Short mmCIF file of N, CA, C and O in Angstrom, two decimals:
data_model
loop_
_atom_site.label_atom_id
_atom_site.label_comp_id
_atom_site.label_asym_id
_atom_site.label_seq_id
_atom_site.Cartn_x
_atom_site.Cartn_y
_atom_site.Cartn_z
N GLN A 1 2.13 -10.81 -12.57
CA GLN A 1 1.47 -9.54 -12.84
C GLN A 1 0.94 -8.97 -11.53
O GLN A 1 0.23 -9.63 -10.79
N VAL A 2 1.26 -7.72 -11.27
CA VAL A 2 0.82 -7.07 -10.04
C VAL A 2 -0.68 -6.80 -10.11
O VAL A 2 -1.19 -6.27 -11.10
N HIS A 3 -1.37 -7.19 -9.03
CA HIS A 3 -2.82 -6.98 -8.96
C HIS A 3 -3.15 -6.51 -7.55
O HIS A 3 -2.71 -7.12 -6.58
N LEU A 4 -3.90 -5.43 -7.46
CA LEU A 4 -4.26 -4.84 -6.16
C LEU A 4 -5.77 -4.73 -6.06
O LEU A 4 -6.42 -4.21 -6.98
N VAL A 5 -6.32 -5.17 -4.94
CA VAL A 5 -7.77 -5.12 -4.74
C VAL A 5 -8.06 -4.48 -3.39
O VAL A 5 -7.71 -5.04 -2.34
N GLU A 6 -8.72 -3.32 -3.43
CA GLU A 6 -9.08 -2.64 -2.20
C GLU A 6 -10.45 -3.09 -1.69
O GLU A 6 -11.31 -3.49 -2.48
N SER A 7 -10.63 -2.95 -0.40
CA SER A 7 -11.92 -3.22 0.22
C SER A 7 -12.00 -2.46 1.54
O SER A 7 -10.98 -1.92 2.00
N GLY A 8 -13.18 -2.40 2.12
CA GLY A 8 -13.34 -1.80 3.42
C GLY A 8 -13.95 -0.41 3.44
O GLY A 8 -14.19 0.16 4.51
N GLY A 9 -14.20 0.15 2.27
CA GLY A 9 -14.81 1.46 2.24
C GLY A 9 -16.27 1.40 2.69
O GLY A 9 -16.83 0.33 2.89
N GLY A 10 -16.86 2.57 2.88
CA GLY A 10 -18.24 2.63 3.30
C GLY A 10 -18.62 4.03 3.72
O GLY A 10 -17.89 4.99 3.45
N SER A 11 -19.77 4.12 4.37
CA SER A 11 -20.27 5.41 4.84
C SER A 11 -20.24 5.44 6.36
O SER A 11 -20.71 4.50 7.01
N VAL A 12 -19.68 6.52 6.90
CA VAL A 12 -19.59 6.68 8.35
C VAL A 12 -19.91 8.12 8.70
O VAL A 12 -19.83 9.02 7.85
N GLN A 13 -20.23 8.35 9.95
CA GLN A 13 -20.43 9.70 10.44
C GLN A 13 -19.10 10.30 10.88
O GLN A 13 -18.15 9.58 11.18
N ALA A 14 -19.06 11.61 10.89
CA ALA A 14 -17.86 12.31 11.33
C ALA A 14 -17.45 11.82 12.71
O ALA A 14 -18.29 11.62 13.59
N GLY A 15 -16.14 11.62 12.87
CA GLY A 15 -15.62 11.09 14.11
C GLY A 15 -15.46 9.59 14.11
O GLY A 15 -14.82 9.03 15.02
N GLY A 16 -16.01 8.94 13.12
CA GLY A 16 -15.94 7.49 13.04
C GLY A 16 -14.64 6.98 12.45
O GLY A 16 -13.74 7.76 12.13
N SER A 17 -14.57 5.66 12.31
CA SER A 17 -13.36 5.00 11.82
C SER A 17 -13.69 3.98 10.74
O SER A 17 -14.80 3.43 10.70
N LEU A 18 -12.72 3.75 9.89
CA LEU A 18 -12.80 2.69 8.88
C LEU A 18 -11.40 2.12 8.70
O LEU A 18 -10.40 2.82 8.91
N ARG A 19 -11.34 0.87 8.30
CA ARG A 19 -10.07 0.26 7.94
C ARG A 19 -10.16 -0.25 6.52
O ARG A 19 -10.97 -1.13 6.22
N LEU A 20 -9.31 0.30 5.67
CA LEU A 20 -9.24 -0.14 4.29
C LEU A 20 -8.18 -1.23 4.16
O LEU A 20 -7.16 -1.20 4.85
N SER A 21 -8.46 -2.17 3.26
CA SER A 21 -7.51 -3.25 2.99
C SER A 21 -7.13 -3.23 1.51
O SER A 21 -7.95 -2.87 0.66
N CYS A 22 -5.92 -3.65 1.24
CA CYS A 22 -5.43 -3.77 -0.13
C CYS A 22 -4.75 -5.12 -0.25
O CYS A 22 -3.63 -5.31 0.25
N ALA A 23 -5.43 -6.06 -0.89
CA ALA A 23 -4.87 -7.39 -1.10
C ALA A 23 -4.00 -7.37 -2.35
O ALA A 23 -4.49 -7.06 -3.44
N ALA A 24 -2.73 -7.69 -2.18
CA ALA A 24 -1.78 -7.65 -3.30
C ALA A 24 -1.47 -9.06 -3.78
O ALA A 24 -1.34 -9.99 -2.98
N SER A 25 -1.33 -9.19 -5.08
CA SER A 25 -0.93 -10.46 -5.67
C SER A 25 0.04 -10.17 -6.82
O SER A 25 0.13 -9.05 -7.31
N GLY A 26 0.77 -11.22 -7.21
CA GLY A 26 1.75 -11.04 -8.27
C GLY A 26 3.13 -10.70 -7.76
O GLY A 26 4.08 -10.63 -8.54
N PHE A 27 3.23 -10.45 -6.47
CA PHE A 27 4.52 -10.20 -5.84
C PHE A 27 4.37 -10.45 -4.35
O PHE A 27 3.26 -10.45 -3.80
N THR A 28 5.51 -10.63 -3.69
CA THR A 28 5.53 -10.82 -2.25
C THR A 28 6.08 -9.56 -1.61
O THR A 28 7.25 -9.23 -1.79
N TYR A 29 5.23 -8.86 -0.90
CA TYR A 29 5.62 -7.56 -0.37
C TYR A 29 6.87 -7.62 0.51
O TYR A 29 7.75 -6.76 0.42
N SER A 30 7.00 -8.65 1.31
CA SER A 30 8.10 -8.74 2.26
C SER A 30 9.47 -8.85 1.57
O SER A 30 10.50 -8.65 2.21
N GLN A 31 9.49 -9.11 0.29
CA GLN A 31 10.76 -9.17 -0.44
C GLN A 31 11.31 -7.78 -0.73
O GLN A 31 12.46 -7.66 -1.14
N GLY A 32 10.48 -6.76 -0.51
CA GLY A 32 10.97 -5.39 -0.64
C GLY A 32 11.13 -4.88 -2.05
O GLY A 32 11.75 -3.83 -2.26
N ILE A 33 10.54 -5.57 -3.02
CA ILE A 33 10.69 -5.15 -4.41
C ILE A 33 9.76 -3.98 -4.73
O ILE A 33 10.05 -3.16 -5.60
N TYR A 34 8.65 -3.92 -4.01
CA TYR A 34 7.66 -2.88 -4.29
C TYR A 34 7.42 -1.99 -3.07
O TYR A 34 7.45 -2.44 -1.93
N CYS A 35 7.16 -0.73 -3.36
CA CYS A 35 6.77 0.27 -2.37
C CYS A 35 5.27 0.45 -2.49
O CYS A 35 4.73 0.42 -3.60
N MET A 36 4.60 0.64 -1.37
CA MET A 36 3.14 0.72 -1.37
C MET A 36 2.65 2.09 -0.92
O MET A 36 3.26 2.72 -0.05
N GLY A 37 1.55 2.50 -1.51
CA GLY A 37 0.97 3.79 -1.14
C GLY A 37 -0.54 3.76 -1.18
O GLY A 37 -1.14 2.91 -1.84
N TRP A 38 -1.13 4.69 -0.44
CA TRP A 38 -2.57 4.95 -0.49
C TRP A 38 -2.77 6.37 -1.01
O TRP A 38 -2.12 7.30 -0.56
N PHE A 39 -3.69 6.48 -1.95
CA PHE A 39 -4.03 7.77 -2.52
C PHE A 39 -5.54 7.95 -2.46
O PHE A 39 -6.27 6.98 -2.26
N ARG A 40 -6.02 9.16 -2.64
CA ARG A 40 -7.45 9.40 -2.67
C ARG A 40 -7.80 10.50 -3.66
O ARG A 40 -6.97 11.36 -3.95
N GLN A 41 -9.02 10.44 -4.14
CA GLN A 41 -9.49 11.45 -5.08
C GLN A 41 -10.92 11.81 -4.76
O GLN A 41 -11.81 10.95 -4.83
N ALA A 42 -11.12 13.06 -4.40
CA ALA A 42 -12.46 13.56 -4.12
C ALA A 42 -13.06 14.11 -5.41
O ALA A 42 -12.32 14.49 -6.33
N PRO A 43 -14.38 14.17 -5.50
CA PRO A 43 -15.02 14.68 -6.72
C PRO A 43 -14.53 16.09 -7.06
O PRO A 43 -14.49 16.97 -6.20
N GLY A 44 -14.12 16.25 -8.31
CA GLY A 44 -13.67 17.55 -8.76
C GLY A 44 -12.28 17.94 -8.33
O GLY A 44 -11.85 19.07 -8.60
N LYS A 45 -11.59 17.04 -7.67
CA LYS A 45 -10.23 17.34 -7.20
C LYS A 45 -9.22 16.36 -7.78
O LYS A 45 -9.60 15.29 -8.26
N GLU A 46 -7.95 16.74 -7.73
CA GLU A 46 -6.90 15.85 -8.21
C GLU A 46 -6.64 14.75 -7.19
O GLU A 46 -6.89 14.91 -6.00
N ARG A 47 -6.13 13.64 -7.70
CA ARG A 47 -5.74 12.55 -6.82
C ARG A 47 -4.55 12.99 -5.98
O ARG A 47 -3.63 13.63 -6.49
N GLU A 48 -4.57 12.65 -4.69
CA GLU A 48 -3.51 13.07 -3.79
C GLU A 48 -3.02 11.91 -2.94
O GLU A 48 -3.77 10.97 -2.66
N GLY A 49 -1.77 12.01 -2.52
CA GLY A 49 -1.19 10.99 -1.68
C GLY A 49 -1.69 11.09 -0.26
O GLY A 49 -1.90 12.19 0.26
N VAL A 50 -1.87 9.93 0.36
CA VAL A 50 -2.36 9.86 1.74
C VAL A 50 -1.28 9.27 2.65
O VAL A 50 -0.93 9.86 3.67
N ALA A 51 -0.77 8.11 2.27
CA ALA A 51 0.22 7.42 3.11
C ALA A 51 1.02 6.47 2.25
O ALA A 51 0.54 5.98 1.22
N SER A 52 2.24 6.19 2.71
CA SER A 52 3.09 5.23 2.00
C SER A 52 3.93 4.48 3.02
O SER A 52 4.23 4.99 4.11
N ILE A 53 4.28 3.24 2.66
CA ILE A 53 5.04 2.41 3.59
C ILE A 53 6.10 1.62 2.85
O ILE A 53 5.88 1.16 1.73
N ASN A 54 7.26 1.50 3.49
CA ASN A 54 8.36 0.71 2.95
C ASN A 54 8.45 -0.61 3.71
O ASN A 54 7.92 -0.73 4.83
N VAL A 55 9.14 -1.57 3.13
CA VAL A 55 9.23 -2.88 3.75
C VAL A 55 9.99 -2.82 5.08
O VAL A 55 9.79 -3.69 5.94
N ASP A 56 10.79 -1.78 5.30
CA ASP A 56 11.49 -1.66 6.58
C ASP A 56 10.62 -1.04 7.66
O ASP A 56 11.08 -0.81 8.78
N GLY A 57 9.36 -0.77 7.30
CA GLY A 57 8.41 -0.22 8.26
C GLY A 57 8.32 1.29 8.27
O GLY A 57 7.46 1.85 8.96
N SER A 58 9.18 1.98 7.54
CA SER A 58 9.13 3.43 7.50
C SER A 58 7.87 3.88 6.76
O SER A 58 7.43 3.23 5.80
N THR A 59 7.32 4.98 7.22
CA THR A 59 6.06 5.48 6.67
C THR A 59 6.11 7.00 6.51
O THR A 59 6.90 7.68 7.17
N ILE A 60 5.27 7.50 5.63
CA ILE A 60 5.03 8.93 5.54
C ILE A 60 3.54 9.16 5.35
O ILE A 60 2.83 8.27 4.86
N TYR A 61 3.09 10.34 5.75
CA TYR A 61 1.68 10.68 5.66
C TYR A 61 1.50 12.09 5.14
O TYR A 61 2.34 12.97 5.37
N ALA A 62 0.39 12.30 4.48
CA ALA A 62 0.01 13.67 4.13
C ALA A 62 -0.28 14.43 5.42
O ALA A 62 -0.78 13.85 6.39
N ASP A 63 0.00 15.72 5.42
CA ASP A 63 -0.22 16.52 6.62
C ASP A 63 -1.67 16.45 7.09
O ASP A 63 -1.95 16.48 8.29
N SER A 64 -2.58 16.34 6.14
CA SER A 64 -4.01 16.37 6.47
C SER A 64 -4.48 15.14 7.23
O SER A 64 -5.56 15.16 7.82
N VAL A 65 -3.68 14.06 7.22
CA VAL A 65 -4.12 12.83 7.89
C VAL A 65 -3.19 12.41 9.02
O VAL A 65 -3.48 11.43 9.71
N LYS A 66 -2.10 13.13 9.21
CA LYS A 66 -1.16 12.77 10.27
C LYS A 66 -1.85 12.73 11.62
O LYS A 66 -2.62 13.62 11.96
N GLY A 67 -1.56 11.68 12.37
CA GLY A 67 -2.17 11.52 13.69
C GLY A 67 -3.54 10.88 13.66
O GLY A 67 -4.06 10.51 14.72
N ARG A 68 -4.12 10.74 12.48
CA ARG A 68 -5.45 10.13 12.36
C ARG A 68 -5.42 8.82 11.57
O ARG A 68 -6.19 7.90 11.86
N PHE A 69 -4.56 8.73 10.57
CA PHE A 69 -4.47 7.55 9.71
C PHE A 69 -3.19 6.80 10.02
O PHE A 69 -2.15 7.39 10.32
N THR A 70 -3.25 5.48 9.86
CA THR A 70 -2.08 4.63 10.05
C THR A 70 -2.03 3.59 8.95
O THR A 70 -3.01 2.86 8.73
N VAL A 71 -0.88 3.49 8.29
CA VAL A 71 -0.69 2.48 7.25
C VAL A 71 0.13 1.34 7.85
O VAL A 71 1.06 1.56 8.63
N SER A 72 -0.24 0.11 7.50
CA SER A 72 0.46 -1.05 8.03
C SER A 72 0.36 -2.19 7.02
O SER A 72 -0.37 -2.11 6.03
N VAL A 73 1.12 -3.25 7.30
CA VAL A 73 1.16 -4.40 6.40
C VAL A 73 1.09 -5.69 7.21
O VAL A 73 1.70 -5.80 8.27
N ASP A 74 0.35 -6.64 6.69
CA ASP A 74 0.35 -8.01 7.20
C ASP A 74 1.09 -8.85 6.17
O ASP A 74 0.53 -9.19 5.13
N ASN A 75 2.35 -9.17 6.45
CA ASN A 75 3.15 -9.89 5.46
C ASN A 75 2.58 -11.28 5.17
O ASN A 75 2.64 -11.76 4.04
N ALA A 76 2.02 -11.91 6.18
CA ALA A 76 1.48 -13.25 5.99
C ALA A 76 0.32 -13.25 4.99
O ALA A 76 0.11 -14.21 4.26
N LYS A 77 -0.44 -12.16 4.99
CA LYS A 77 -1.59 -12.05 4.09
C LYS A 77 -1.26 -11.25 2.83
O LYS A 77 -2.12 -11.10 1.96
N ASN A 78 -0.04 -10.69 2.77
CA ASN A 78 0.34 -9.84 1.63
C ASN A 78 -0.68 -8.73 1.43
O ASN A 78 -1.09 -8.43 0.30
N THR A 79 -1.10 -8.14 2.52
CA THR A 79 -2.18 -7.15 2.52
C THR A 79 -1.72 -5.88 3.22
O THR A 79 -1.08 -5.96 4.28
N ILE A 80 -2.05 -4.75 2.62
CA ILE A 80 -1.73 -3.45 3.18
C ILE A 80 -3.00 -2.82 3.71
O ILE A 80 -4.06 -2.90 3.08
N TYR A 81 -2.91 -2.19 4.86
CA TYR A 81 -4.08 -1.61 5.51
C TYR A 81 -3.93 -0.10 5.66
O TYR A 81 -2.82 0.43 5.74
N LEU A 82 -5.05 0.56 5.73
CA LEU A 82 -5.09 1.98 6.09
C LEU A 82 -6.16 2.14 7.15
O LEU A 82 -7.35 2.08 6.85
N GLN A 83 -5.72 2.30 8.39
CA GLN A 83 -6.65 2.54 9.49
C GLN A 83 -6.93 4.04 9.55
O GLN A 83 -6.00 4.84 9.67
N MET A 84 -8.21 4.39 9.47
CA MET A 84 -8.60 5.80 9.43
C MET A 84 -9.48 6.10 10.62
O MET A 84 -10.57 5.54 10.75
N ASN A 85 -9.01 6.98 11.48
CA ASN A 85 -9.75 7.38 12.68
C ASN A 85 -10.10 8.86 12.61
O ASN A 85 -9.54 9.61 11.82
N SER A 86 -11.02 9.26 13.45
CA SER A 86 -11.44 10.67 13.52
C SER A 86 -11.76 11.23 12.14
O SER A 86 -11.32 12.32 11.77
N LEU A 87 -12.51 10.47 11.38
CA LEU A 87 -12.84 10.87 10.02
C LEU A 87 -13.70 12.13 10.01
O LEU A 87 -14.53 12.34 10.91
N ASN A 88 -13.50 12.95 9.00
CA ASN A 88 -14.31 14.15 8.82
C ASN A 88 -14.78 14.21 7.36
O ASN A 88 -14.26 13.48 6.51
N PRO A 89 -15.77 15.04 7.08
CA PRO A 89 -16.32 15.08 5.70
C PRO A 89 -15.26 15.36 4.63
O PRO A 89 -15.43 14.91 3.49
N GLU A 90 -14.18 16.05 4.98
CA GLU A 90 -13.12 16.33 4.00
C GLU A 90 -12.36 15.06 3.59
O GLU A 90 -11.59 15.08 2.63
N ASP A 91 -12.55 13.98 4.32
CA ASP A 91 -11.91 12.71 3.97
C ASP A 91 -12.72 11.93 2.94
O ASP A 91 -12.28 10.87 2.48
N THR A 92 -13.89 12.42 2.60
CA THR A 92 -14.73 11.74 1.60
C THR A 92 -14.02 11.71 0.26
O THR A 92 -13.61 12.75 -0.27
N ALA A 93 -13.84 10.52 -0.28
CA ALA A 93 -13.11 10.35 -1.54
C ALA A 93 -13.11 8.88 -1.94
O ALA A 93 -13.49 8.01 -1.15
N MET A 94 -12.67 8.64 -3.16
CA MET A 94 -12.34 7.28 -3.59
C MET A 94 -10.89 7.05 -3.17
O MET A 94 -10.02 7.87 -3.48
N TYR A 95 -10.66 5.95 -2.48
CA TYR A 95 -9.32 5.63 -1.99
C TYR A 95 -8.72 4.52 -2.83
O TYR A 95 -9.36 3.49 -3.09
N TYR A 96 -7.49 4.73 -3.23
CA TYR A 96 -6.78 3.79 -4.10
C TYR A 96 -5.50 3.29 -3.44
O TYR A 96 -4.76 4.06 -2.83
N CYS A 97 -5.26 2.01 -3.62
CA CYS A 97 -3.99 1.40 -3.25
C CYS A 97 -3.10 1.41 -4.49
O CYS A 97 -3.60 1.20 -5.60
N ALA A 98 -1.81 1.62 -4.29
CA ALA A 98 -0.89 1.69 -5.42
C ALA A 98 0.45 1.07 -5.06
O ALA A 98 0.83 1.03 -3.88
N ALA A 99 1.16 0.62 -6.08
CA ALA A 99 2.47 0.02 -5.89
C ALA A 99 3.45 0.57 -6.92
O ALA A 99 3.06 0.91 -8.04
N LYS A 100 4.71 0.66 -6.52
CA LYS A 100 5.78 1.06 -7.43
C LYS A 100 6.99 0.22 -7.12
O LYS A 100 7.18 -0.22 -5.97
N ARG A 101 7.82 0.00 -8.09
CA ARG A 101 9.04 -0.73 -7.85
C ARG A 101 9.92 0.09 -6.91
O ARG A 101 10.05 1.32 -7.05
N ASN A 102 10.52 -0.58 -5.97
CA ASN A 102 11.30 0.09 -4.92
C ASN A 102 12.74 0.25 -5.40
O ASN A 102 13.60 -0.53 -5.06
N ASP A 103 12.97 1.30 -6.20
CA ASP A 103 14.27 1.52 -6.80
C ASP A 103 15.05 2.60 -6.07
O ASP A 103 14.55 3.69 -5.84
N GLY A 104 16.24 2.32 -5.69
CA GLY A 104 17.14 3.33 -5.17
C GLY A 104 16.71 4.01 -3.89
O GLY A 104 17.12 5.14 -3.62
N GLY A 105 15.88 3.36 -3.09
CA GLY A 105 15.53 3.94 -1.81
C GLY A 105 14.45 4.99 -1.84
O GLY A 105 14.24 5.69 -0.85
N SER A 106 13.74 5.12 -2.94
CA SER A 106 12.69 6.13 -3.04
C SER A 106 11.39 5.60 -2.47
O SER A 106 10.38 5.51 -3.15
N CYS A 107 11.42 5.26 -1.20
CA CYS A 107 10.24 4.74 -0.52
C CYS A 107 10.45 4.89 0.97
O CYS A 107 11.53 4.62 1.47
N PRO A 108 9.46 5.35 1.74
CA PRO A 108 8.12 5.67 1.30
C PRO A 108 8.07 7.00 0.54
O PRO A 108 8.93 7.87 0.74
N VAL A 109 7.08 7.14 -0.32
CA VAL A 109 6.99 8.33 -1.15
C VAL A 109 5.55 8.52 -1.60
O VAL A 109 4.81 7.56 -1.78
N LEU A 110 5.15 9.79 -1.76
CA LEU A 110 3.77 10.10 -2.16
C LEU A 110 3.73 10.84 -3.50
O LEU A 110 2.85 11.66 -3.72
N VAL A 111 4.68 10.53 -4.37
CA VAL A 111 4.68 11.13 -5.70
C VAL A 111 3.78 10.30 -6.60
O VAL A 111 4.10 9.16 -6.95
N LEU A 112 2.67 10.86 -6.97
CA LEU A 112 1.63 10.14 -7.70
C LEU A 112 2.17 9.47 -8.96
O LEU A 112 1.92 8.28 -9.19
N GLY A 113 2.94 10.20 -9.75
CA GLY A 113 3.38 9.70 -11.04
C GLY A 113 4.40 8.58 -10.98
O GLY A 113 4.67 7.93 -11.99
N TRP A 114 4.95 8.32 -9.82
CA TRP A 114 5.92 7.26 -9.66
C TRP A 114 5.27 5.89 -9.48
O TRP A 114 5.94 4.88 -9.56
N TYR A 115 3.98 5.87 -9.22
CA TYR A 115 3.29 4.61 -8.97
C TYR A 115 2.70 4.08 -10.27
O TYR A 115 1.94 4.79 -10.95
N GLY A 116 3.02 2.85 -10.59
CA GLY A 116 2.60 2.29 -11.87
C GLY A 116 1.49 1.27 -11.79
O GLY A 116 0.92 0.89 -12.81
N TYR A 117 1.17 0.84 -10.57
CA TYR A 117 0.15 -0.18 -10.39
C TYR A 117 -0.92 0.35 -9.44
O TYR A 117 -0.59 0.86 -8.36
N TRP A 118 -2.17 0.18 -9.85
CA TRP A 118 -3.28 0.75 -9.09
C TRP A 118 -4.41 -0.26 -8.94
O TRP A 118 -4.67 -1.06 -9.84
N GLY A 119 -5.09 -0.16 -7.79
CA GLY A 119 -6.30 -0.92 -7.61
C GLY A 119 -7.48 -0.16 -8.20
O GLY A 119 -7.33 0.94 -8.74
N GLN A 120 -8.67 -0.73 -8.04
CA GLN A 120 -9.86 -0.14 -8.64
C GLN A 120 -10.49 0.92 -7.73
O GLN A 120 -11.34 1.69 -8.17
N GLY A 121 -10.06 0.97 -6.49
CA GLY A 121 -10.55 1.98 -5.56
C GLY A 121 -11.70 1.49 -4.70
O GLY A 121 -12.44 0.57 -5.06
N THR A 122 -11.84 2.13 -3.54
CA THR A 122 -12.96 1.86 -2.64
C THR A 122 -13.46 3.21 -2.11
O THR A 122 -12.66 4.07 -1.72
N GLN A 123 -14.76 3.39 -2.11
CA GLN A 123 -15.35 4.68 -1.76
C GLN A 123 -15.49 4.84 -0.25
O GLN A 123 -15.98 3.94 0.44
N VAL A 124 -15.09 6.01 0.23
CA VAL A 124 -15.28 6.39 1.63
C VAL A 124 -16.11 7.66 1.66
O VAL A 124 -15.75 8.65 1.03
N THR A 125 -17.21 7.61 2.39
CA THR A 125 -18.09 8.77 2.51
C THR A 125 -18.29 9.08 3.99
O THR A 125 -18.71 8.22 4.76
N VAL A 126 -17.98 10.31 4.36
CA VAL A 126 -18.10 10.73 5.76
C VAL A 126 -19.14 11.84 5.83
O VAL A 126 -19.01 12.88 5.18
N SER A 127 -20.16 11.62 6.62
CA SER A 127 -21.23 12.60 6.75
C SER A 127 -21.08 13.38 8.07
O SER A 127 -20.60 12.86 9.06
N SER A 128 -21.54 14.62 8.03
CA SER A 128 -21.40 15.48 9.22
C SER A 128 -22.58 15.32 10.15
O SER A 128 -23.58 14.69 9.82
#
């Protein structure tokens, strides 16, 4: 059974950095069966895609985070990371790790409805 647990959220000032972690269990990421993504949801807004990574190392990012966020994987730890730099108040949100079966090459991808497995989320708050 796929299980995802996020950690690393917190409160930072604008310009600061945070690294989110997503510990995955129930599958081995390096086998390439699952595609991984990071999403976020701010109060009163819809959940949106942030970053996604495929087992071959390919990645995609939302335009709003390009050049500031980096998604990566530690295969030995079966953990996915989201390094967030130059944070601004607009990045304040609950951040979720998600997984989808890697079918037919549709990875990396930020289509919310394609992801079937979700973590509980970790809160990121950026103050000005």
